[in-house]
Coordinates of N, CA, C and O in Angstrom, one line a residue:
X1068 N 0.8 -1.2 0.0 CA 0.0 0.0 0.0 C 0.9 1.2 0.0 O 1.8 1.4 0.8
X1069 N 0.6 2.2 -0.9 CA 1.5 3.4 -1.0 C 1.0 4.4 0.0 O -0.2 4.4 0.3
X1070 N 1.9 5.2 0.5 CA 1.5 6.2 1.5 C 1.4 7.5 0.7 O 2.2 7.9 -0.1
X1071 N 0.3 8.2 1.0 CA 0.0 9.5 0.3 C 0.8 10.6 1.0 O 0.8 10.8 2.2
X1072 N 1.4 11.4 0.2 CA 2.2 12.6 0.7 C 1.2 13.8 0.7 O 0.6 14.1 -0.4
X1073 N 1.0 14.4 1.8 CA 0.0 15.5 1.9 C 0.5 16.8 1.1 O 1.7 17.1 1.1
X1074 N -0.5 17.5 0.6 CA -0.3 18.8 0.1 C -0.1 19.8 1.2 O -0.9 19.7 2.2
X1075 N 0.7 20.8 1.1 CA 0.9 21.8 2.1 C 1.1 23.2 1.6 O 1.6 23.3 0.5
X1076 N 0.6 24.2 2.3 CA 0.8 25.6 1.9 C 2.1 26.0 2.7 O 2.2 25.8 3.9
X1077 N 3.0 26.6 2.0 CA 4.3 27.1 2.6 C 4.5 28.5 2.3 O 4.1 29.0 1.2
X1078 N 4.9 29.3 3.2 CA 5.1 28.9 4.6 C 3.8 28.7 5.3 O 2.8 29.1 4.9
X1079 N 3.9 28.0 6.5 CA 2.7 27.7 7.2 C 2.3 28.8 8.1 O 1.2 28.8 8.7
X1080 N 3.1 29.8 8.2 CA 2.8 31.1 8.9 C 3.6 32.2 8.4 O 4.7 32.0 7.9
X1081 N 3.1 33.4 8.4 CA 3.8 34.6 7.9 C 3.9 34.7 6.4 O 4.8 35.5 5.9
X1082 N 3.1 34.0 5.7 CA 3.1 34.1 4.2 C 2.8 35.5 3.7 O 3.1 35.8 2.6
X1083 N 2.1 36.3 4.5 CA 1.8 37.7 4.1 C 2.9 38.7 4.3 O 2.8 39.8 3.9
X1084 N 3.9 38.3 5.0 CA 5.0 39.2 5.3 C 5.8 39.5 4.0 O 5.9 38.7 3.2
X1085 N 6.3 40.8 3.9 CA 7.0 41.2 2.7 C 8.4 40.8 2.8 O 9.1 41.1 3.8
X1086 N 8.9 40.1 1.7 CA 10.2 39.6 1.6 C 10.8 39.7 0.2 O 10.0 40.0 -0.7
X1087 N 12.1 39.6 0.0 CA 12.7 39.6 -1.3 C 12.8 38.1 -1.8 O 12.8 37.9 -3.0
X1088 N 12.8 37.2 -0.9 CA 12.9 35.8 -1.3 C 12.4 34.9 -0.2 O 12.2 35.4 1.0
X1089 N 12.1 33.7 -0.5 CA 11.6 32.7 0.5 C 12.1 31.3 0.0 O 11.8 30.9 -1.1
X1090 N 12.7 30.6 0.9 CA 13.0 29.2 0.7 C 11.8 28.4 1.1 O 11.4 28.5 2.3
X1091 N 11.2 27.8 0.2 CA 9.9 27.1 0.5 C 10.1 25.6 0.7 O 9.2 25.0 1.3
X1092 N 11.2 25.0 0.2 CA 11.5 23.6 0.5 C 13.0 23.4 0.4 O 13.5 23.8 -0.6
X1093 N 13.5 22.7 1.3 CA 15.0 22.3 1.3 C 15.2 20.9 0.8 O 16.3 20.4 0.7
X1094 N 14.1 20.2 0.4 CA 14.1 18.9 -0.1 C 13.3 18.8 -1.3 O 12.6 19.7 -1.7
X1095 N 13.2 17.6 -1.9 CA 12.4 17.4 -3.1 C 11.0 17.7 -2.9 O 10.4 17.3 -1.8
X1096 N 10.3 18.3 -3.8 CA 8.9 18.6 -3.7 C 8.3 18.8 -5.1 O 9.0 18.8 -6.1
X1097 N 7.0 18.9 -5.2 CA 6.3 19.2 -6.4 C 5.6 20.5 -6.2 O 4.8 20.7 -5.3
X1098 N 5.9 21.5 -7.0 CA 5.3 22.8 -6.9 C 4.0 22.8 -7.7 O 3.9 22.5 -8.9
X1099 N 2.9 23.0 -6.9 CA 1.5 23.0 -7.5 C 1.0 24.4 -7.8 O 0.3 24.5 -8.8
X1100 N 1.3 25.3 -7.0 CA 0.8 26.7 -7.2 C 1.7 27.7 -6.5 O 2.3 27.4 -5.5
X1101 N 1.7 28.9 -7.0 CA 2.5 30.0 -6.4 C 1.6 31.2 -6.4 O 1.0 31.6 -7.4
X1102 N 1.6 31.9 -5.2 CA 0.8 33.1 -5.0 C 1.8 34.2 -4.6 O 2.6 34.0 -3.6
X1103 N 1.8 35.3 -5.3 CA 2.8 36.4 -5.1 C 2.0 37.8 -5.1 O 1.3 38.0 -6.1
X1104 N 2.3 38.6 -4.1 CA 1.8 40.0 -4.1 C 3.0 40.9 -4.2 O 4.0 40.7 -3.4
X1105 N 3.0 41.8 -5.1 CA 4.0 42.7 -5.4 C 3.6 44.1 -4.8 O 2.7 44.7 -5.3
X1106 N 4.2 44.5 -3.7 CA 3.9 45.8 -3.0 C 4.6 46.9 -3.6 O 4.3 48.1 -3.3
X1107 N 5.5 46.7 -4.6 CA 6.3 47.8 -5.2 C 5.4 48.4 -6.3 O 4.5 47.7 -6.9
X1108 N 5.6 49.7 -6.6 CA 4.8 50.4 -7.6 C 5.2 49.9 -9.0 O 4.5 50.0 -10.0
X1109 N 6.5 49.4 -9.1 CA 7.0 48.9 -10.4 C 6.8 47.4 -10.6 O 6.7 46.7 -9.6
X1110 N 6.7 47.0 -11.9 CA 6.7 45.5 -12.2 C 7.9 44.9 -11.7 O 9.0 45.4 -11.7
X1111 N 7.8 43.6 -11.2 CA 9.0 42.8 -10.9 C 8.8 41.4 -11.5 O 7.7 41.1 -12.0
X1112 N 9.8 40.6 -11.5 CA 9.8 39.3 -12.0 C 10.0 38.3 -10.8 O 10.9 38.5 -10.0
X1113 N 9.2 37.3 -10.8 CA 9.3 36.3 -9.7 C 10.0 35.1 -10.4 O 9.6 34.6 -11.4
X1114 N 11.0 34.6 -9.7 CA 11.8 33.5 -10.2 C 11.7 32.3 -9.3 O 11.7 32.5 -8.1
X1115 N 11.7 31.2 -9.9 CA 11.7 29.9 -9.2 C 13.1 29.3 -9.4 O 13.5 29.1 -10.5
X1116 N 13.8 29.0 -8.3 CA 15.1 28.4 -8.3 C 15.1 27.0 -7.7 O 14.4 26.9 -6.6
X1117 N 15.7 26.1 -8.2 CA 15.8 24.7 -7.7 C 17.0 24.6 -6.8 O 18.0 23.9 -7.0
X1118 N 16.9 25.4 -5.6 CA 18.0 25.5 -4.7 C 17.4 25.4 -3.3 O 16.2 25.8 -3.1
X1119 N 18.2 25.0 -2.3 CA 17.7 25.0 -0.9 C 18.2 26.2 -0.1 O 18.1 26.3 1.1
X1120 N 18.7 27.2 -0.8 CA 19.1 28.5 -0.3 C 19.1 29.6 -1.4 O 19.1 29.2 -2.6
X1121 N 19.0 30.8 -1.0 CA 19.0 31.9 -2.0 C 20.2 31.8 -2.9 O 21.4 31.9 -2.4
X1122 N 20.1 31.7 -4.2 CA 21.3 31.6 -5.1 C 21.9 33.0 -5.3 O 21.2 34.1 -5.0
X1123 N 23.1 33.1 -5.8 CA 23.8 34.4 -6.0 C 23.1 35.1 -7.2 O 22.5 34.6 -8.1
X1124 N 23.3 36.5 -7.1 CA 22.8 37.3 -8.2 C 23.5 36.8 -9.5 O 24.7 36.3 -9.5
X1125 N 22.8 36.8 -10.6 CA 23.3 36.3 -11.9 C 22.9 34.9 -12.2 O 23.0 34.4 -13.3
X1126 N 22.3 34.2 -11.1 CA 21.8 32.8 -11.3 C 20.6 32.8 -12.3 O 19.8 33.7 -12.3
X1127 N 20.5 31.7 -13.0 CA 19.4 31.5 -14.0 C 18.3 30.7 -13.3 O 18.6 29.6 -12.8
X1128 N 17.1 31.2 -13.4 CA 16.0 30.4 -12.7 C 15.7 29.1 -13.4 O 16.0 28.9 -14.6
X1129 N 15.1 28.2 -12.7 CA 14.7 26.9 -13.2 C 13.5 27.0 -14.3 O 13.5 26.3 -15.2
X1130 N 12.6 28.0 -14.0 CA 11.4 28.2 -14.9 C 11.5 29.6 -15.5 O 12.2 30.4 -14.9
X1131 N 10.7 29.8 -16.5 CA 10.6 31.2 -17.0 C 10.1 32.1 -15.9 O 9.2 31.7 -15.1
X1132 N 10.6 33.4 -15.8 CA 10.2 34.3 -14.8 C 8.7 34.7 -15.0 O 8.2 34.7 -16.1
X1133 N 8.1 35.0 -13.9 CA 6.7 35.4 -13.8 C 6.6 36.9 -13.6 O 7.0 37.4 -12.5
X1134 N 6.1 37.7 -14.6 CA 6.0 39.1 -14.4 C 4.8 39.4 -13.4 O 3.8 38.8 -13.6
X1135 N 5.1 40.3 -12.5 CA 4.0 40.7 -11.5 C 3.9 42.2 -11.6 O 4.9 42.9 -11.2
X1136 N 2.8 42.8 -12.0 CA 2.7 44.2 -12.1 C 2.8 44.9 -10.7 O 2.6 44.2 -9.7
X1137 N 3.0 46.2 -10.8 CA 3.1 46.9 -9.5 C 1.8 46.9 -8.8 O 0.7 47.0 -9.3
X1138 N 1.9 46.8 -7.4 CA 0.8 46.8 -6.5 C -0.3 45.8 -7.0 O -1.5 46.1 -7.0
X1139 N 0.2 44.6 -7.4 CA -0.8 43.6 -7.8 C -0.4 42.2 -7.3 O 0.6 42.0 -6.7
X1140 N -1.4 41.3 -7.5 CA -1.2 39.9 -7.0 C -1.3 39.0 -8.2 O -2.1 39.2 -9.1
X1141 N -0.5 37.9 -8.2 CA -0.6 36.9 -9.3 C -0.6 35.5 -8.6 O 0.1 35.2 -7.7
X1142 N -1.5 34.7 -9.2 CA -1.5 33.3 -8.8 C -1.2 32.4 -10.0 O -1.9 32.5 -11.0
X1143 N -0.3 31.5 -9.8 CA 0.1 30.6 -10.9 C -0.3 29.2 -10.5 O 0.2 28.7 -9.5
X1144 N -1.2 28.6 -11.2 CA -1.6 27.2 -11.0 C -0.9 26.3 -11.9 O -1.1 26.4 -13.2
X1145 N -0.1 25.4 -11.4 CA 0.6 24.4 -12.3 C -0.1 23.1 -12.4 O 0.5 22.1 -12.9
X1146 N -1.3 23.0 -12.0 CA -2.1 21.8 -12.2 C -1.8 20.8 -11.2 O -0.9 20.9 -10.3
X1147 N -2.5 19.6 -11.3 CA -2.4 18.6 -10.3 C -1.0 17.8 -10.5 O -0.5 17.2 -9.5
X1148 N -0.4 17.9 -11.7 CA 0.9 17.3 -11.9 C 2.0 18.1 -11.4 O 3.1 17.6 -11.1
X1149 N 1.8 19.5 -11.4 CA 2.9 20.4 -10.9 C 4.2 20.2 -11.6 O 4.3 19.7 -12.7
X1150 N 5.2 20.7 -10.9 CA 6.6 20.6 -11.4 C 7.5 20.0 -10.3 O 7.5 20.5 -9.2
X1151 N 8.2 18.9 -10.6 CA 9.1 18.3 -9.7 C 10.4 19.1 -9.5 O 11.0 19.5 -10.5
X1152 N 10.8 19.3 -8.3 CA 12.0 20.1 -8.0 C 12.8 19.4 -6.9 O 12.2 18.8 -6.0
X1153 N 14.1 19.5 -6.9 CA 14.9 19.0 -5.8 C 14.9 19.8 -4.5 O 15.2 19.3 -3.5
X1154 N 14.6 21.1 -4.7 CA 14.4 22.1 -3.6 C 13.7 23.3 -4.2 O 13.6 23.3 -5.4
X1155 N 13.3 24.2 -3.4 CA 12.5 25.3 -3.9 C 12.8 26.6 -3.2 O 12.5 26.8 -2.0
X1156 N 13.3 27.6 -4.0 CA 13.5 28.9 -3.5 C 12.9 29.9 -4.5 O 13.1 29.7 -5.7
X1157 N 12.1 30.8 -4.0 CA 11.4 31.8 -4.9 C 11.9 33.2 -4.5 O 12.1 33.5 -3.3
X1158 N 12.2 34.0 -5.5 CA 12.7 35.4 -5.2 C 12.1 36.4 -6.2 O 11.7 36.0 -7.3
X1159 N 12.2 37.7 -5.9 CA 11.9 38.7 -6.8 C 13.2 39.1 -7.5 O 14.3 38.8 -7.1
X1160 N 13.0 39.7 -8.7 CA 14.2 40.2 -9.5 C 13.7 41.3 -10.4 O 12.6 41.4 -10.8
X1161 N 14.6 42.2 -10.6 CA 14.3 43.3 -11.6 C 14.5 42.9 -13.0 O 14.1 43.6 -13.9
X1162 N 15.1 41.7 -13.2 CA 15.3 41.2 -14.6 C 14.7 39.8 -14.7 O 14.7 39.0 -13.7
X1163 N 14.2 39.4 -15.9 CA 13.6 38.1 -16.0 C 14.5 36.9 -16.2 O 14.2 35.8 -15.7
X1164 N 15.6 37.1 -16.8 CA 16.5 36.0 -17.2 C 17.6 35.6 -16.2 O 18.0 34.5 -16.2
X1165 N 18.0 36.5 -15.4 CA 19.0 36.2 -14.4 C 18.5 36.9 -13.1 O 17.9 37.9 -13.1
X1166 N 18.9 36.3 -11.9 CA 18.5 36.9 -10.7 C 19.2 38.2 -10.4 O 20.5 38.3 -10.4
X1167 N 18.5 39.2 -10.1 CA 18.9 40.5 -9.6 C 18.0 40.8 -8.5 O 16.9 41.4 -8.7
X1168 N 18.3 40.4 -7.3 CA 17.4 40.5 -6.2 C 16.9 42.0 -5.9 O 17.6 42.9 -6.2
X1169 N 15.6 42.1 -5.6 CA 15.0 43.3 -5.3 C 14.8 43.6 -3.8 O 15.4 42.9 -3.0
X1170 N 14.0 44.5 -3.5 CA 13.7 44.9 -2.1 C 12.8 43.9 -1.5 O 12.1 43.1 -2.2
X1171 N 12.6 43.9 -0.2 CA 11.7 43.1 0.6 C 10.3 43.6 0.4 O 9.8 44.3 1.4
X1172 N 9.7 43.4 -0.7 CA 8.4 44.0 -1.0 C 7.4 43.1 -1.7 O 6.5 43.5 -2.3
X1173 N 7.6 41.8 -1.5 CA 6.7 40.8 -2.1 C 6.3 39.8 -1.0 O 7.1 39.4 -0.1
X1174 N 5.0 39.4 -1.0 CA 4.5 38.3 -0.2 C 4.5 37.1 -1.1 O 4.0 37.2 -2.2
X1175 N 5.1 36.0 -0.6 CA 5.2 34.8 -1.4 C 4.7 33.6 -0.6 O 5.1 33.3 0.5
X1176 N 3.8 32.8 -1.3 CA 3.3 31.6 -0.7 C 3.1 30.6 -1.8 O 3.0 31.0 -3.0
X1177 N 3.2 29.3 -1.5 CA 3.0 28.3 -2.5 C 2.3 27.1 -1.9 O 2.2 26.9 -0.7
X1178 N 1.8 26.3 -2.8 CA 1.2 25.0 -2.4 C 2.2 23.9 -3.0 O 2.4 24.0 -4.3
X1179 N 2.7 23.0 -2.2 CA 3.6 22.0 -2.7 C 3.1 20.7 -2.2 O 2.3 20.5 -1.3
X1180 N 3.7 19.7 -2.8 CA 3.5 18.3 -2.4 C 4.8 17.7 -2.1 O 5.8 17.8 -2.9
X1181 N 5.0 17.2 -0.9 CA 6.3 16.7 -0.4 C 6.9 17.5 0.7 O 6.5 18.5 1.1

């Protein structure tokens, strides 16, 4: 009999606090959805990195960057199959193709499996 791995919302507390990045899983997981609020007046790019810590500026994200307009919220639903990752760190960036960390002005939460 297989054991079912529960879905969880991460972080489990403080997801509304404004940050520049958030390590959401330090181990293998499946990203199912991502919810981001951009409190900055300018557009930012949200990047998904397959790392267990914040990567250095210049790092290339695992997935295409997600543009989030100024003072807006974006929800990305990756479906029931999601995306398998060895670890999960999400950050804001002023550029889409490489990490250029921004200010602590985003609320970041996700639903993961694992």
